[in-house]
XYZ file of N, CA and C in Angstrom:
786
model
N 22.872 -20.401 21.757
C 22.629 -19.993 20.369
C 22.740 -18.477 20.264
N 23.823 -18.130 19.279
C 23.591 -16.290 19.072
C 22.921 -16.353 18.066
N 22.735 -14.982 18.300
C 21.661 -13.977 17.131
C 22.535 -12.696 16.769
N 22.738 -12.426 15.535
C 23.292 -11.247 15.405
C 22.275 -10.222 14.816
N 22.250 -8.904 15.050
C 21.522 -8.333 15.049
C 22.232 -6.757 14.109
N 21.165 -6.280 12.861
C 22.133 -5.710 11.933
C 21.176 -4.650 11.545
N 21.178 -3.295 11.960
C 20.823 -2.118 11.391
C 21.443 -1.442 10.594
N 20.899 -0.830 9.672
C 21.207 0.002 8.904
C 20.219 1.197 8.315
N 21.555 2.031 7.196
C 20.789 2.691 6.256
C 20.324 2.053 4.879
N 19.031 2.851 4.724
C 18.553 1.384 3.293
C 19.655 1.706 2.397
N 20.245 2.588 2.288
C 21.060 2.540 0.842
C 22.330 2.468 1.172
N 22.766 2.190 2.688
C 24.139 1.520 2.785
C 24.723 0.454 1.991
N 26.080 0.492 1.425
C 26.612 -0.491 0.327
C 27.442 -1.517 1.541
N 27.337 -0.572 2.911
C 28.249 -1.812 3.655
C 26.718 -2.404 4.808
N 26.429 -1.876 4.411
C 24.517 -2.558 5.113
C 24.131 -3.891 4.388
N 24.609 -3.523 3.052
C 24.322 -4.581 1.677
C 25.311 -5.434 2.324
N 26.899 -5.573 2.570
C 27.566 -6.589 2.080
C 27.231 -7.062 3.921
N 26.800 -6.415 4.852
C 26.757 -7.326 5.713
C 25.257 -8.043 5.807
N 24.320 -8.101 4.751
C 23.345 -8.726 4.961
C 23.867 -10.148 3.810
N 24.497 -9.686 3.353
C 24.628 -11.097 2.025
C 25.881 -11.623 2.906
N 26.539 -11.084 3.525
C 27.387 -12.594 4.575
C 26.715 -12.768 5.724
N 25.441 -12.372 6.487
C 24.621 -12.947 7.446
C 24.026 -13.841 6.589
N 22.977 -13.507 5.668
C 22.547 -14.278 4.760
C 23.307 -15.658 4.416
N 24.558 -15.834 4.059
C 25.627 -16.779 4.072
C 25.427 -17.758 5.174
N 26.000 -16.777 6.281
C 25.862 -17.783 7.455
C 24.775 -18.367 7.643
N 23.901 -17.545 7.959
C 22.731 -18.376 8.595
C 21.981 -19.774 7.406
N 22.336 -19.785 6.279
C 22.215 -20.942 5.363
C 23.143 -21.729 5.599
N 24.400 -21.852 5.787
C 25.305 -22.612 6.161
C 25.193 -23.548 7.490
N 25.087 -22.389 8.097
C 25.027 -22.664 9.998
C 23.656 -22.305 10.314
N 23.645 -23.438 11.111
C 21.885 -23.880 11.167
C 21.883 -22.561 12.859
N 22.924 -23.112 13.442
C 22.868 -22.131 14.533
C 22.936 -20.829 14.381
N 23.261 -20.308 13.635
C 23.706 -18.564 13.414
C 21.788 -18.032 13.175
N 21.645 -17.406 13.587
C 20.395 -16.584 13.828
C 20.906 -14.918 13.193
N 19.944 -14.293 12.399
C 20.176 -12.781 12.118
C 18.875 -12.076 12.085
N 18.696 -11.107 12.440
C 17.414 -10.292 12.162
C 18.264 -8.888 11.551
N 17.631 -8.400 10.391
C 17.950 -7.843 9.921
C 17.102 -6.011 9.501
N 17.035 -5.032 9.735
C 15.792 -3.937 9.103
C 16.999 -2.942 8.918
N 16.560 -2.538 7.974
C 16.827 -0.688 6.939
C 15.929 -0.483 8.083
N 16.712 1.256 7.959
C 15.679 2.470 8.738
C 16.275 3.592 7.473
N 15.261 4.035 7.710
C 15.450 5.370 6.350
C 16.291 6.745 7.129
N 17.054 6.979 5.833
C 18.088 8.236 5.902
C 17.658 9.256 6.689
N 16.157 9.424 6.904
C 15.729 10.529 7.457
C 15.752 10.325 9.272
N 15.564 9.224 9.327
C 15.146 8.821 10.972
C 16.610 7.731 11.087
N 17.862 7.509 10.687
C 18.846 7.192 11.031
C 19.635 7.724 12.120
N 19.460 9.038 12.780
C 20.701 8.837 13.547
C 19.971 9.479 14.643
N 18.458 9.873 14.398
C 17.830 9.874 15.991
C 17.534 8.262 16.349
N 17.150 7.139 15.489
C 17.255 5.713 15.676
C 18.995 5.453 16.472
N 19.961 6.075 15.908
C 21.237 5.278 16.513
C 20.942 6.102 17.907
N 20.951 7.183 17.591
C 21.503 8.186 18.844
C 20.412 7.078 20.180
N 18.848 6.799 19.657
C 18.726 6.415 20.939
C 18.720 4.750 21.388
N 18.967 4.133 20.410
C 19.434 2.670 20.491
C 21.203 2.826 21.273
N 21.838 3.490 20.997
C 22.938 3.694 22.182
C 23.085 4.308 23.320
N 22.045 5.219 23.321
C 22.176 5.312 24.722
C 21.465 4.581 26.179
N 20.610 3.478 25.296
C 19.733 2.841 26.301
C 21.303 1.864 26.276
N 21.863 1.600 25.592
C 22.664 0.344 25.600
C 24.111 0.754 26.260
N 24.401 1.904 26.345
C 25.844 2.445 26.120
C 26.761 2.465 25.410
N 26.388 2.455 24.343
C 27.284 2.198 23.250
C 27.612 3.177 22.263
N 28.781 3.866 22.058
C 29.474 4.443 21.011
C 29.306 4.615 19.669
N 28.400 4.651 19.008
C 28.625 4.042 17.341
C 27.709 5.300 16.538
N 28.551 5.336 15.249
C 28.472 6.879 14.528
C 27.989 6.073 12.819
N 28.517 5.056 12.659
C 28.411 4.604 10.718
C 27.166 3.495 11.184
N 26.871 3.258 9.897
C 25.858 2.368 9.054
C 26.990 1.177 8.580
N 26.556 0.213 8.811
C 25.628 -0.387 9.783
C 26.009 -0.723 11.422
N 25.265 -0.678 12.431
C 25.312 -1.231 13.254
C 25.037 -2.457 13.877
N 25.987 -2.902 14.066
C 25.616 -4.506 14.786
C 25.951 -5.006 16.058
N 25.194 -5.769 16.672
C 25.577 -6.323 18.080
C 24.832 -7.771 17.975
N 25.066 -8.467 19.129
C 24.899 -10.112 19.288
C 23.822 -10.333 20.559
N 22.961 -11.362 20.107
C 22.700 -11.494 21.264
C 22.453 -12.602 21.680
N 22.171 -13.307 22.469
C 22.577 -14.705 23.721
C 20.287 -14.767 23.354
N 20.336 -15.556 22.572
C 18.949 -15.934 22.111
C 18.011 -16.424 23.807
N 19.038 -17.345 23.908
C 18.601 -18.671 25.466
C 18.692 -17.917 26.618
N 19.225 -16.510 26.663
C 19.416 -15.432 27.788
C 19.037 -14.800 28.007
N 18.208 -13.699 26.672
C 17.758 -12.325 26.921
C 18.721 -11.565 27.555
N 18.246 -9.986 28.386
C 19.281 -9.133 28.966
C 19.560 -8.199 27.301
N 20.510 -7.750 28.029
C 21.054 -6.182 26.821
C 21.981 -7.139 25.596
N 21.990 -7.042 24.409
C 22.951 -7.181 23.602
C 24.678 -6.972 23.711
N 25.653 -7.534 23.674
C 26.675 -7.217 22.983
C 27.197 -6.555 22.030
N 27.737 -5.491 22.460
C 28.259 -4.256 21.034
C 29.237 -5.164 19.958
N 28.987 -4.903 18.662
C 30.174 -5.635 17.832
C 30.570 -4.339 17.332
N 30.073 -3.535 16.665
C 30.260 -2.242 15.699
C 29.482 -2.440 14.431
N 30.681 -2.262 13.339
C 30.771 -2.288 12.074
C 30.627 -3.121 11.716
N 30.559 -2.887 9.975
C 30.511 -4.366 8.684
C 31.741 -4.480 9.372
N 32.707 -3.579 9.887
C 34.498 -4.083 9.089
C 34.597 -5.360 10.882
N 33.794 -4.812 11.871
C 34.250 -5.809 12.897
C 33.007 -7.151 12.695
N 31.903 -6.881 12.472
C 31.237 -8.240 11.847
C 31.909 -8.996 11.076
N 32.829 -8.664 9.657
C 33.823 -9.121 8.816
C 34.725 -10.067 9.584
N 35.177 -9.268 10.529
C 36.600 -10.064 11.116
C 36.010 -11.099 11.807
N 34.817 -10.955 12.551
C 34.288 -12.391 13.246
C 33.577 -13.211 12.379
N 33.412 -12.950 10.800
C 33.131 -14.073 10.520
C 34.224 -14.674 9.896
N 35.279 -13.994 9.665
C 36.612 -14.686 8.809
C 37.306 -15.515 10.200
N 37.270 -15.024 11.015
C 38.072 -15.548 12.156
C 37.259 -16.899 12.822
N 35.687 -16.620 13.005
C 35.398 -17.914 13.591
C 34.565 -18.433 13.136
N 34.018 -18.226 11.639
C 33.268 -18.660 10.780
C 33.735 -19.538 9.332
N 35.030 -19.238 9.220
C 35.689 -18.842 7.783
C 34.831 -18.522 6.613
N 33.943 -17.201 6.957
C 33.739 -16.565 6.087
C 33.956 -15.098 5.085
N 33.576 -14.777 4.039
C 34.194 -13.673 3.544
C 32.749 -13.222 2.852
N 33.081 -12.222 2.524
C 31.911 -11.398 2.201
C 32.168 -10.841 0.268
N 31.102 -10.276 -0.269
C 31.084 -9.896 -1.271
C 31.195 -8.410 -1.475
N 32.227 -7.596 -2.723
C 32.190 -6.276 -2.429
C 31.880 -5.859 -4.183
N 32.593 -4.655 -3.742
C 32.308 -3.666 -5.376
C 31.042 -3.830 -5.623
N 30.813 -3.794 -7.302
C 29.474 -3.452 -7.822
C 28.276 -3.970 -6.966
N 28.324 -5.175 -7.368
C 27.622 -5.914 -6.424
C 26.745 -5.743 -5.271
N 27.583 -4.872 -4.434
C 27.254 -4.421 -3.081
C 26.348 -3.216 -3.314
N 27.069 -2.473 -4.117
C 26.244 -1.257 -4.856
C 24.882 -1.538 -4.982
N 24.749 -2.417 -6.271
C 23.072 -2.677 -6.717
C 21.956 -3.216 -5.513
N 23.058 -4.013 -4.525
C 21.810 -4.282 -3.779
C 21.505 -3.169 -2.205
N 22.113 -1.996 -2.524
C 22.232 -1.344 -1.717
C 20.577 -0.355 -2.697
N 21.013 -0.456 -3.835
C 20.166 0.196 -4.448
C 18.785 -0.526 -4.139
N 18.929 -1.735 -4.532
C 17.518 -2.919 -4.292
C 16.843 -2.308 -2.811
N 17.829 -2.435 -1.540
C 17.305 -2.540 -0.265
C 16.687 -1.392 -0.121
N 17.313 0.171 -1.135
C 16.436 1.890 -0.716
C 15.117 1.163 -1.649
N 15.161 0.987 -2.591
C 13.504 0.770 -3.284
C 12.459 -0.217 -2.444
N 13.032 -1.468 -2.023
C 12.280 -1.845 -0.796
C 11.806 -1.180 0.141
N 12.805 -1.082 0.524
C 12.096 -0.052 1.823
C 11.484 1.312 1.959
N 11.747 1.654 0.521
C 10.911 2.775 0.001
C 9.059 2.141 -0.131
N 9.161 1.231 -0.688
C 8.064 0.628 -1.034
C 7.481 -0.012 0.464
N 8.309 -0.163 1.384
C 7.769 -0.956 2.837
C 7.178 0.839 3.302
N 7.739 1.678 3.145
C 7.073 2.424 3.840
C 5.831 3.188 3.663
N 5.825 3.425 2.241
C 4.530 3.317 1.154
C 2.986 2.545 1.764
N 3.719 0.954 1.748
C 2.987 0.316 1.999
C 1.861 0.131 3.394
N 3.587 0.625 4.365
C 2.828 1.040 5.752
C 1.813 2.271 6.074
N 2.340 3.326 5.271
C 1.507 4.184 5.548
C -0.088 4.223 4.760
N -0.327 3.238 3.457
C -1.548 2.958 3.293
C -2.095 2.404 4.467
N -1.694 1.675 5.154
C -2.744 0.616 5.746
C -2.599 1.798 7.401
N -1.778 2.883 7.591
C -2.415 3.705 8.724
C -3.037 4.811 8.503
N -3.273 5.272 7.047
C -4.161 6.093 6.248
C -5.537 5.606 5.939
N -6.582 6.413 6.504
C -8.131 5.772 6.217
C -8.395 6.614 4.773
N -8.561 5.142 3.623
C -8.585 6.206 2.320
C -9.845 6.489 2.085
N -9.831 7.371 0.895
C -11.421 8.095 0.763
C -11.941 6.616 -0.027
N -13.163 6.607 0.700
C -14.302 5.716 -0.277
C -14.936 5.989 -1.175
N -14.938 5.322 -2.213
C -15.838 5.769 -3.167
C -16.764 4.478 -3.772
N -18.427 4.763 -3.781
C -19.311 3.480 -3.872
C -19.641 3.990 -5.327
N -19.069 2.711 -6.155
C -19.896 2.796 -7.363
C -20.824 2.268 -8.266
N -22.504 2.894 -7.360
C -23.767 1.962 -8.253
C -23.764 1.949 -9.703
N -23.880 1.084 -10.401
C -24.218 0.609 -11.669
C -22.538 0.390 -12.004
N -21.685 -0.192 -11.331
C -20.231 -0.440 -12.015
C -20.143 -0.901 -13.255
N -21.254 -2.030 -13.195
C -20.933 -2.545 -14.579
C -21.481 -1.941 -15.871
N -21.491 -0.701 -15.681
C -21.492 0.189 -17.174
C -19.894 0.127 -17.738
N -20.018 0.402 -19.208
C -18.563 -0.223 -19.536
C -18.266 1.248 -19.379
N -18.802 2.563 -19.375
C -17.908 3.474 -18.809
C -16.923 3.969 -17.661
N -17.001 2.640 -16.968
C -16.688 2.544 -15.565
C -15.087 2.017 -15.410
N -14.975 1.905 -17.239
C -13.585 1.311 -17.299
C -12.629 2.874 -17.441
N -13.498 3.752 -17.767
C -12.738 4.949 -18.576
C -12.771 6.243 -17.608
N -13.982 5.777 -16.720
C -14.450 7.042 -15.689
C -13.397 6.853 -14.050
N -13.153 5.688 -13.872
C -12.589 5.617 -12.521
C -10.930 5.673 -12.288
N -10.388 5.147 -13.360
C -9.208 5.351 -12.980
C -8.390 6.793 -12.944
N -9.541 7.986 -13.529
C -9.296 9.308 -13.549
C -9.226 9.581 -12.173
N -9.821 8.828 -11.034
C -10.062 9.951 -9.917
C -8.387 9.086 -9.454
N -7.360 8.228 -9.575
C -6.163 7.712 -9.297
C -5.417 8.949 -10.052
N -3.702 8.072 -9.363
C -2.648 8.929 -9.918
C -2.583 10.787 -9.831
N -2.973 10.889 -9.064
C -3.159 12.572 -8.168
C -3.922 13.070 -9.162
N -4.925 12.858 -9.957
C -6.178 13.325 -10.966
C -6.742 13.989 -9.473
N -7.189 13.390 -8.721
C -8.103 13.958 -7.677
C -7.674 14.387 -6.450
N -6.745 13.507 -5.790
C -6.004 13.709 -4.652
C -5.368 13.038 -4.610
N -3.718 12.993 -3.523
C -2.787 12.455 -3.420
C -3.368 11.443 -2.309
N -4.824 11.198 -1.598
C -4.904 10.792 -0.593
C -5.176 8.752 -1.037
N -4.970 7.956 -0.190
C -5.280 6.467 -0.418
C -7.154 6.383 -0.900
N -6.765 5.595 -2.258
C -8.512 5.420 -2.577
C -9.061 4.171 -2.366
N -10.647 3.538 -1.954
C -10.933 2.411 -2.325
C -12.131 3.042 -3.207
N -12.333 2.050 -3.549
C -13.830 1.319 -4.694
C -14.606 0.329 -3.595
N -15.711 0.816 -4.295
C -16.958 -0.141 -3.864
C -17.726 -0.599 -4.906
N -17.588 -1.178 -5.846
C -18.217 -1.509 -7.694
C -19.552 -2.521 -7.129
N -20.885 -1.873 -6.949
C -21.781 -2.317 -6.905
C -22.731 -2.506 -8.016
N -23.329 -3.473 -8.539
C -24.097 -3.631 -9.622
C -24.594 -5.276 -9.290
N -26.032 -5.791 -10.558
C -26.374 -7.009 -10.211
C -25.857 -7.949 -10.251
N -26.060 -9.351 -10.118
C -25.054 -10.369 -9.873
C -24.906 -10.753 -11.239
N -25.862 -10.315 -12.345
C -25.231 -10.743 -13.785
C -24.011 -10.086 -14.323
N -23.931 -8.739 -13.808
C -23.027 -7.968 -14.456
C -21.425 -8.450 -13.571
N -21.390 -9.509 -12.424
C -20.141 -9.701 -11.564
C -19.371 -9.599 -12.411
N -19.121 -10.473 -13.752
C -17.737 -10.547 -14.627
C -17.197 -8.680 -15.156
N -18.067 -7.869 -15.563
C -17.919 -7.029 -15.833
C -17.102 -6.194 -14.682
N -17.934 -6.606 -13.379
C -16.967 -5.822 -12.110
C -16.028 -6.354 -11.711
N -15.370 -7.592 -12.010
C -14.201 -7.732 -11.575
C -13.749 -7.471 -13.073
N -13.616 -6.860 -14.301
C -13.255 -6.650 -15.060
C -11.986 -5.040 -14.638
N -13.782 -4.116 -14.312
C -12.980 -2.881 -13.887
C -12.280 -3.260 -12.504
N -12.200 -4.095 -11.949
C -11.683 -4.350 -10.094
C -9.874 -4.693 -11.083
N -9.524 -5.337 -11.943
C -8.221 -5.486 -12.818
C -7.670 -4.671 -13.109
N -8.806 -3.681 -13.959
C -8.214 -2.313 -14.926
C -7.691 -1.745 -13.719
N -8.137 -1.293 -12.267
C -7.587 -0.135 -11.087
C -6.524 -0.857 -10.910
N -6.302 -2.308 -10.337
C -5.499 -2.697 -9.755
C -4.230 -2.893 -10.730
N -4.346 -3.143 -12.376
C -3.701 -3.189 -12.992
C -3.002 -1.213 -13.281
N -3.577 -0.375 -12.745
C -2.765 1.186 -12.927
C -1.381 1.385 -11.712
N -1.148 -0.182 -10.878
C -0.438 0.498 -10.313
C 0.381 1.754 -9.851
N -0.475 2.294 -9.039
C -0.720 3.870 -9.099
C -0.525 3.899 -7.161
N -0.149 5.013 -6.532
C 0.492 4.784 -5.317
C -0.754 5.146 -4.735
N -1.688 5.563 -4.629
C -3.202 6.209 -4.204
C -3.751 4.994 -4.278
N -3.626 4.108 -4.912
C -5.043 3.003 -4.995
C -5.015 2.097 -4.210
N -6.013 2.290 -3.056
C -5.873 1.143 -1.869
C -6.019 -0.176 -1.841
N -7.663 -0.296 -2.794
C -8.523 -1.364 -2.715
C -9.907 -1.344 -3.173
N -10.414 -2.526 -3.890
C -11.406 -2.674 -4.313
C -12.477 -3.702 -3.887
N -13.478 -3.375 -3.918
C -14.610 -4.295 -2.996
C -15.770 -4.650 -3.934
N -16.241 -5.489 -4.075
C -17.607 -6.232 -4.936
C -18.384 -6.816 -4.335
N -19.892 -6.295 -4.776
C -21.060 -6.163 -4.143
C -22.152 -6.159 -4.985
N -23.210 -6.574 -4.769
C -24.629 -6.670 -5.166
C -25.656 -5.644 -4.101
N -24.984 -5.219 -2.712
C -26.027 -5.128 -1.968
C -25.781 -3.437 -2.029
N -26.316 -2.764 -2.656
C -26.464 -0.990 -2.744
C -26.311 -0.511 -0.875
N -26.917 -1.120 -0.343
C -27.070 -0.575 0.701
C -25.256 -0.555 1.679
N -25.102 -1.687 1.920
C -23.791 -2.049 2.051
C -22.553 -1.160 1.507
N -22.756 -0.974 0.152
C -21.797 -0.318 -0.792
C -21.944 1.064 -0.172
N -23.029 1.135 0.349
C -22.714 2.644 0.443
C -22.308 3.343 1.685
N -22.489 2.671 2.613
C -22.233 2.742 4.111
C -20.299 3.342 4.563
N -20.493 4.309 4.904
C -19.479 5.444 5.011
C -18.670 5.829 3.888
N -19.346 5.846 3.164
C -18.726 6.183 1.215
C -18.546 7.716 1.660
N -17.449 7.820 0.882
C -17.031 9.481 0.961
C -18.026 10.027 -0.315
N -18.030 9.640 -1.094
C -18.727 9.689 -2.297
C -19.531 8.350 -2.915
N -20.164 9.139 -3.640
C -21.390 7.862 -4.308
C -21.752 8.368 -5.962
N -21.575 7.239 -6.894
C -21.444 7.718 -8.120
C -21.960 6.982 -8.376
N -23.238 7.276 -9.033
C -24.178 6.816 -9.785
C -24.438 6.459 -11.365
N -23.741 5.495 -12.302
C -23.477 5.224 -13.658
C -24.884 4.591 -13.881
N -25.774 6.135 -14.616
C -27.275 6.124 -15.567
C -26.608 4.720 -16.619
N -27.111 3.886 -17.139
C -27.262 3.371 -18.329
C -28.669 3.553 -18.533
N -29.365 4.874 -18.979
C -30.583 5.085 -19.783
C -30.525 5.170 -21.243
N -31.191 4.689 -22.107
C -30.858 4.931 -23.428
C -32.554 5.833 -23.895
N -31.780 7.115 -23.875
C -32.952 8.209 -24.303
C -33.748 7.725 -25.847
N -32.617 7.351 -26.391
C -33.515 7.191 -27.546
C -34.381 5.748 -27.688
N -34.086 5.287 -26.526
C -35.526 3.945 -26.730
C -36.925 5.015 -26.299
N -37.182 5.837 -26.004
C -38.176 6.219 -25.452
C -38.701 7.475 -26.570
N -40.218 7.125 -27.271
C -40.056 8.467 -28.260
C -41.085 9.216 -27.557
N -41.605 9.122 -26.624
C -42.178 9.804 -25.017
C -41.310 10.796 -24.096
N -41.727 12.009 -24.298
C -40.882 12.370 -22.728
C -41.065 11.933 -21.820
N -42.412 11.700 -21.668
C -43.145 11.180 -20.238
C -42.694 10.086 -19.767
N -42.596 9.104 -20.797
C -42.014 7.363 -20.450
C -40.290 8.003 -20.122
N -39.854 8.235 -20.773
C -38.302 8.108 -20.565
C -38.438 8.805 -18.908
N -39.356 10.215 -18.465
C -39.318 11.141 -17.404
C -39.552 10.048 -16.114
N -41.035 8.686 -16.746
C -41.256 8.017 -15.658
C -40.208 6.570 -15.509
N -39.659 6.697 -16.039
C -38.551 5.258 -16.192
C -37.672 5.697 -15.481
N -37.041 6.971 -15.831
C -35.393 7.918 -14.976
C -36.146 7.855 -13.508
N -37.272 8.596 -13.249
C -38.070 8.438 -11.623
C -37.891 7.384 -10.569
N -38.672 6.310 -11.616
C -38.471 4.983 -11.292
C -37.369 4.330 -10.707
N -36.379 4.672 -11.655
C -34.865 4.060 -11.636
C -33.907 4.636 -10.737
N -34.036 5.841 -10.164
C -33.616 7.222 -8.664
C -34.741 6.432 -7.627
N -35.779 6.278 -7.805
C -36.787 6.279 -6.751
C -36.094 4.417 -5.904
N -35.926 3.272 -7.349
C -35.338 2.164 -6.407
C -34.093 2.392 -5.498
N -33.398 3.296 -6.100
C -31.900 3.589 -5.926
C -32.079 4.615 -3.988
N -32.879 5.372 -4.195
C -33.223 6.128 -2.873
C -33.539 5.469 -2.182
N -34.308 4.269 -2.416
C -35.215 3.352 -1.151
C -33.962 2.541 -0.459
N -33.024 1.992 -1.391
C -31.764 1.013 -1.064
C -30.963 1.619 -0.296
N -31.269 2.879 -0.660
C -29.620 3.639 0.669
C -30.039 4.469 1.566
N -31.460 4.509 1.689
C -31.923 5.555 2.899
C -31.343 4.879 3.750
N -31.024 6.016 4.656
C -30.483 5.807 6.125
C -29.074 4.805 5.939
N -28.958 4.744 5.211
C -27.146 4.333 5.061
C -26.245 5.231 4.507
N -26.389 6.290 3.621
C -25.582 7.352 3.220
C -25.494 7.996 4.203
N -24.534 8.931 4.465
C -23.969 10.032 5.285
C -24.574 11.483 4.807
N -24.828 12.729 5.749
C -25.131 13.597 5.024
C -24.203 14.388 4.386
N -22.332 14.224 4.948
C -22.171 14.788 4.245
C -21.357 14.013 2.671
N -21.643 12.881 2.407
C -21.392 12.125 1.043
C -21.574 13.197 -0.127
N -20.593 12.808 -0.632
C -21.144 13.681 -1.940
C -21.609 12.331 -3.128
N -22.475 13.003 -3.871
C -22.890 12.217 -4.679
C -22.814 12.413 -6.444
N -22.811 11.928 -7.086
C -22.270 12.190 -8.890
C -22.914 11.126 -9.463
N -23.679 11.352 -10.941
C -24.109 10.791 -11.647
C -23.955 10.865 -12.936
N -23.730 9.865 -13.587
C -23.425 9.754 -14.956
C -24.100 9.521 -15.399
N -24.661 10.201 -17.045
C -25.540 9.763 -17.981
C -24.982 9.671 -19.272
N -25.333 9.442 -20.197
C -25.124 8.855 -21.378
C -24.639 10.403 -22.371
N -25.537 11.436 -22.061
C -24.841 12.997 -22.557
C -24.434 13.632 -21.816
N -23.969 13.062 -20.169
C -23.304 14.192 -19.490
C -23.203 13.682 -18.233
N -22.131 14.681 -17.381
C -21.511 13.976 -16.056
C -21.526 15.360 -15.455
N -22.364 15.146 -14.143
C -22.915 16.121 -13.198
C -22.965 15.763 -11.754
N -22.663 16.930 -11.115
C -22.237 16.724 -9.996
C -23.303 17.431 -8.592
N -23.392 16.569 -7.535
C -24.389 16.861 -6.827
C -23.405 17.146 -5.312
N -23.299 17.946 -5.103
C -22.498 18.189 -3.234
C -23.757 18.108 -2.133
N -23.892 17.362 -1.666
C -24.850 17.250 -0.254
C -24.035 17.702 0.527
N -24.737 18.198 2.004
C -24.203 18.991 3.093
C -25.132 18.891 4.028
């Protein structure tokens, strides 16, 4: 059983037409085997330069291809080019390949893929900043978070931690939609929680959404011992799980203030 084997550049138009006649074959012919990867324009020809010299092989264009003996292992077979892949499949395949526009657009398709594969890779080897957010289910939480996305704050990968009680869950997977719906290249991931303590455990930051309503209280004292109260549960839940150097932020109903621990 062979395997043909097909590198390229992502935005090669002859990278394109030799993946849509591997593609061919290997639907046709149950035996024909292909593995196929783009390597990006930037890391293309230190990739060829050292894929030929472990092999000995000659080769300067996009794409490169060689064969290999599946049931054998050992070094590959040099083929070259689309134009000598072409001739072995017209000659012992009777196949033909697709050109012009065609080849174009999906040359275009394969750079945005693999633009997006590499995107993708480098989130998941990037540790993004955390951010835990007690009281999520304030509905300001729809208007306050997606500011710190889309380089508002940093170009670096973000998650969420939307902590609040188990009545308010619908509300937090409400805002867990709104982030994921900004498709935005920063936004890693979102996490839902009831347990404060949990939520907060290696948070880069910790943002605290007050829902106090000053004017239920026509007391300073009551509103002074209710706000106490309401910091004092919140301190007991995350001692010894915050970091010292977390930064921390709290929102209130007339204003958004910021606290830097160190």
């Amino acid at each position: 059983m062979a395997k043909y084997v097909i590198y390229g550049q992502a935005d090669c138009p002859n990278y394109a037409r030799a993946e849509l006649l591997a593609d061919d074959l290997s639907f046709n012919l149950p035996d024909f085997k292909v593995h196929k990867e783009t390597i990006s324009q930037d890391k293309w020809q230190m990739f060829l330069e050292e894929i030929c010299k472990k092999n000995g092989w000659t080769h300067n264009t996009s794409p490169l291809i060689y064969r290999e003996l599946v049931d054998r292992g050992g070094n590959g077979t040099y083929l070259g080019d689309f134009k000598a892949f072409q001739t072995v499949a017209k000659h012992w395949y009777g196949f033909d390949d697709i050109v012009g526009e065609e080849a174009q657009n999906i040359a275009k398709e394969n750079l945005e893929a693999h633009l997006q594969l590499e995107k993708d890779r480098m989130k998941e080897h990037t540790e993004p900043v955390k951010f835990a957010i007690i009281g999520a289910g304030n509905p300001v939480a729809y208007q306050l978070l997606p500011l710190f996305l889309g380089g508002f704050f940093d170009k670096k990968p973000k998650s969420f931690v939307l902590c609040d009680t188990n009545d308010k869950f619908d509300a937090l997977q409400g805002v867990q939609m709104e982030l994921e719906d900004l498709s935005v290249d920063d936004y890693h991931s979102t996490l839902l929680t009831d347990n404060m303590t949990s939520a907060v455990t290696s948070a880069d930051y910790v943002i605290i959404l007050e829902d106090i309503d000053a004017l239920k209280y026509e007391e300073c004292f009551s509103l002074l011992h209710y706000t106490n109260e309401f910091y004092k549960s919140i301190a007991e839940s995350i001692k010894g799980a915050i970091s010292t150097s977390t930064k921390e932020s709290r929102y209130r109903r007339t204003h958004l203030s910021f606290y830097f621990l160190s």
